[in-house]
Coordinates of C-alpha atoms in Angstrom, one line a residue:
Chain A
G1 CA -16.1 -10.4 -9.0
A2 CA -14.0 -7.8 -10.7
G3 CA -11.8 -6.9 -7.8
V4 CA -9.2 -8.5 -5.5
S5 CA -10.7 -10.6 -2.9
Q6 CA -9.2 -11.9 0.4
S7 CA -10.3 -14.5 2.8
P8 CA -11.0 -14.8 5.6
R9 CA -11.8 -11.1 6.4
Y10 CA -11.1 -11.7 10.1
K11 CA -9.1 -14.3 11.8
V12 CA -8.5 -14.8 15.5
A13 CA -5.7 -17.1 16.4
K14 CA -4.2 -18.4 19.6
R15 CA -0.5 -17.8 20.0
G16 CA 1.4 -20.6 18.5
Q17 CA -1.3 -21.5 16.0
D18 CA -0.6 -21.6 12.2
V19 CA -2.8 -19.5 9.9
A20 CA -3.3 -19.3 6.1
L21 CA -4.5 -16.2 4.4
R22 CA -5.8 -16.3 0.9
C23 CA -5.7 -13.8 -1.9
D24 CA -7.6 -14.0 -5.2
P25 CA -6.2 -11.3 -7.5
I26 CA -7.9 -9.8 -10.5
S27 CA -7.9 -12.4 -13.3
G28 CA -5.0 -12.1 -15.6
H29 CA -2.9 -9.9 -13.4
V30 CA 0.7 -10.8 -13.5
S31 CA 2.0 -9.1 -10.3
L32 CA 0.9 -9.8 -6.8
F33 CA 2.0 -8.1 -3.6
W34 CA 1.5 -8.8 0.1
Y35 CA 1.7 -6.1 2.7
Q36 CA 1.3 -6.0 6.5
Q37 CA -0.4 -2.9 8.0
A38 CA -0.2 -2.3 11.7
L39 CA -2.8 -0.1 13.3
G40 CA -2.2 3.6 12.5
Q41 CA 0.6 2.8 10.1
G42 CA 1.1 2.5 6.4
P43 CA 1.3 -0.8 4.6
E44 CA 4.7 -2.5 4.9
F45 CA 5.9 -4.6 2.0
L46 CA 6.2 -8.3 2.6
T47 CA 6.7 -10.1 -0.7
Y48 CA 6.2 -9.8 -4.5
F49 CA 5.3 -12.4 -7.1
Q50 CA 5.5 -12.2 -10.9
N51 CA 3.2 -15.0 -12.1
E52 CA 4.3 -18.0 -10.0
A53 CA 7.8 -16.7 -9.3
Q54 CA 8.5 -15.1 -6.0
L55 CA 10.9 -12.4 -7.0
D56 CA 11.3 -10.6 -3.7
K57 CA 10.6 -11.8 -0.2
S58 CA 12.9 -9.4 1.6
G59 CA 10.0 -7.9 3.6
L60 CA 9.0 -11.1 5.3
P61 CA 9.7 -10.5 9.0
S62 CA 10.8 -14.0 9.9
D63 CA 11.1 -17.5 8.6
R64 CA 7.7 -18.1 10.2
F65 CA 6.2 -16.3 7.2
F66 CA 5.8 -18.1 3.9
A67 CA 4.0 -17.1 0.7
E68 CA 3.2 -19.0 -2.4
R69 CA 1.4 -18.6 -5.7
P70 CA 1.9 -22.0 -7.3
E71 CA -0.2 -21.5 -10.5
G72 CA 0.4 -17.8 -10.9
S73 CA -3.1 -16.7 -9.8
V74 CA -4.3 -17.4 -6.2
S75 CA -1.8 -16.7 -3.5
T76 CA -1.6 -17.9 0.1
L77 CA 0.3 -16.2 2.9
K78 CA 1.1 -18.7 5.7
I79 CA 2.2 -17.7 9.2
Q80 CA 3.5 -20.5 11.4
R81 CA 3.5 -20.4 15.2
T82 CA 1.8 -17.0 15.3
Q83 CA 2.9 -14.4 17.9
Q84 CA 1.1 -11.4 19.3
E85 CA 3.2 -9.1 17.2
D86 CA 1.8 -10.7 14.0
S87 CA -1.6 -9.0 14.8
A88 CA -2.2 -6.7 11.8
V89 CA -4.2 -6.3 8.6
Y90 CA -2.7 -8.3 5.8
L91 CA -3.3 -6.7 2.4
C92 CA -3.0 -8.2 -1.0
A93 CA -2.7 -6.2 -4.2
S94 CA -2.4 -7.1 -7.8
S95 CA -1.3 -5.3 -11.0
P96 CA -1.7 -6.2 -14.6
G97 CA 1.9 -6.1 -15.8
M98 CA 5.4 -6.4 -14.4
G99 CA 6.3 -2.7 -13.8
L100 CA 6.3 -1.3 -10.3
E101 CA 5.0 2.0 -11.7
E102 CA 1.7 0.3 -12.5
T103 CA -1.4 0.8 -10.5
Q104 CA -1.9 -1.7 -7.7
Y105 CA -5.4 -2.9 -7.0
F106 CA -5.9 -3.7 -3.3
G107 CA -8.1 -6.2 -1.6
P108 CA -10.1 -5.4 1.6
G109 CA -7.5 -7.1 3.8
T110 CA -7.5 -9.8 6.4
R111 CA -7.5 -8.6 9.9
L112 CA -5.5 -11.0 12.1
L113 CA -5.7 -10.9 15.9
V114 CA -3.3 -13.2 17.8
L115 CA -4.3 -13.7 21.4
Chain B
G1 CA 17.7 3.1 1.5
N2 CA 14.3 4.1 0.3
S3 CA 11.7 5.7 2.5
V4 CA 8.7 8.1 2.5
T5 CA 8.0 10.7 5.1
Q6 CA 4.5 12.1 5.3
M7 CA 3.0 15.0 7.2
E8 CA 1.4 13.8 10.4
G9 CA -2.3 14.1 10.9
P10 CA -5.0 14.2 11.6
V11 CA -6.0 17.1 9.5
T12 CA -9.4 18.8 9.8
L13 CA -10.6 21.3 7.3
S14 CA -13.7 23.2 6.5
E15 CA -15.4 22.5 3.2
E16 CA -13.9 24.5 0.3
A17 CA -10.6 25.0 2.1
F18 CA -7.3 24.5 0.4
L19 CA -5.5 21.2 1.2
T20 CA -1.8 20.4 1.2
I21 CA -0.4 17.1 2.5
N22 CA 3.4 17.1 2.5
C23 CA 5.4 14.1 1.3
T24 CA 9.1 13.8 1.0
Y25 CA 11.1 10.8 -0.1
T26 CA 14.5 9.2 0.0
A27 CA 15.5 7.0 -2.9
T28 CA 18.8 5.7 -4.3
G29 CA 17.5 5.5 -7.8
Y30 CA 14.8 7.2 -9.9
P31 CA 11.5 6.2 -8.2
S32 CA 7.9 6.4 -9.3
L33 CA 5.7 8.3 -6.8
F34 CA 2.1 7.7 -5.9
W35 CA -0.7 8.9 -3.7
Y36 CA -3.2 6.2 -2.6
V37 CA -6.4 6.9 -0.7
Q38 CA -8.4 4.9 1.7
Y39 CA -12.0 6.0 2.1
P40 CA -13.9 4.9 5.3
G41 CA -14.8 1.2 5.0
E42 CA -13.0 0.7 1.7
G43 CA -9.7 -0.7 0.4
L44 CA -6.7 1.3 -0.7
Q45 CA -7.0 2.8 -4.2
L46 CA -4.7 4.8 -6.4
L47 CA -5.4 8.5 -6.5
L48 CA -2.6 9.7 -8.7
K49 CA 1.0 9.0 -9.7
A50 CA 4.0 10.4 -11.4
T51 CA 6.8 8.4 -12.9
K52 CA 9.5 10.9 -13.6
A53 CA 10.8 14.3 -12.4
D54 CA 8.6 17.3 -13.1
D55 CA 5.6 15.1 -14.0
K56 CA 2.3 16.2 -12.5
G57 CA -0.2 13.6 -11.5
S58 CA -3.9 14.7 -11.2
N59 CA -7.2 13.1 -10.4
K60 CA -10.5 14.2 -8.9
G61 CA -9.2 17.8 -8.4
F62 CA -6.1 16.6 -6.6
E63 CA -2.6 17.3 -7.9
A64 CA 1.0 16.4 -7.0
T65 CA 4.2 17.3 -8.8
Y66 CA 7.3 15.2 -8.7
R67 CA 10.1 17.5 -7.5
K68 CA 13.5 15.9 -7.7
E69 CA 15.3 18.9 -6.4
T70 CA 13.4 18.9 -3.2
T71 CA 12.6 15.2 -3.2
S72 CA 9.0 16.0 -2.6
F73 CA 5.5 15.0 -3.9
H74 CA 3.1 17.1 -2.0
L75 CA -0.6 16.5 -2.5
E76 CA -2.8 19.6 -3.1
K77 CA -6.5 20.3 -3.7
G78 CA -7.9 23.8 -4.2
S79 CA -11.3 23.2 -2.6
V80 CA -12.0 20.1 -0.5
Q81 CA -15.4 18.4 -0.1
V82 CA -16.8 16.4 2.7
S83 CA -16.5 13.3 0.4
D84 CA -12.7 13.8 0.4
S85 CA -12.5 12.7 4.1
A86 CA -10.2 9.7 4.0
V87 CA -6.7 8.5 4.8
Y88 CA -4.0 9.5 2.2
F89 CA -0.8 7.5 1.7
C90 CA 2.2 8.7 -0.2
A91 CA 4.3 5.8 -1.7
L92 CA 7.2 5.1 -3.9
S93 CA 8.6 2.3 -6.0
D94 CA 12.2 2.1 -7.2
M95 CA 13.0 -0.8 -9.6
N96 CA 16.7 0.0 -9.3
T97 CA 16.7 -1.3 -5.8
G98 CA 14.4 -4.3 -6.1
N99 CA 10.7 -5.0 -6.2
Q100 CA 9.7 -3.3 -3.0
F101 CA 7.0 -0.7 -2.6
Y102 CA 7.3 1.9 0.2
F103 CA 4.3 3.6 1.9
G104 CA 4.2 6.5 4.3
T105 CA 2.4 6.3 7.5
G106 CA -0.8 7.9 6.2
T107 CA -2.5 11.2 6.9
S108 CA -6.1 11.3 8.0
L109 CA -8.2 14.1 6.6
T110 CA -11.6 15.1 7.9
V111 CA -13.6 17.7 6.0
I112 CA -16.4 19.3 8.0
P113 CA -19.4 21.1 6.3

């Protein structure tokens, strides 16, 4: 497909469970972003990759959150020991170059519900 | 720090009405400014952007001008259509302060025939 894809689209987890969310960016895109969007709010920045390098992870809310992009394409956001406050939509976006002024192309998101 | 403040919604307009959605920002450097839109059932997509002061971004009849003196980037459209019903997000990026991207809380627009 031509766009950014994310899987799973929906995830229900029990509190304390670990989850892994996958993002397939547009082929060849250098930059990749993860965001967390709570209900009725705007996306909140989590982390940024340029190729395989994680250049900014200042938005990750705790050390339970971990992201990787080992080969500079697919990225995984992992949340360990999930808590109810982690319930949100997790968005992935990619852009072709390295500049933050570039257009970001968003995936459909993964809706995570922690019970 | 950097932040974006958006006009709260929801906004309901009749078709062909004039639209303004206010957006102001706080930034320590020289940010780039964006409007993203999310149509029902779809992902976020870029509507328009401006990368320096006095630039005007435009797309699909929407316009926004980067005003450094008032730190604003208000979205306008002269005549809205039912198909413009969506949630609109103002956003900024500022490379001088890192690689973060800041979104406003979003403004829901409903256009009625």
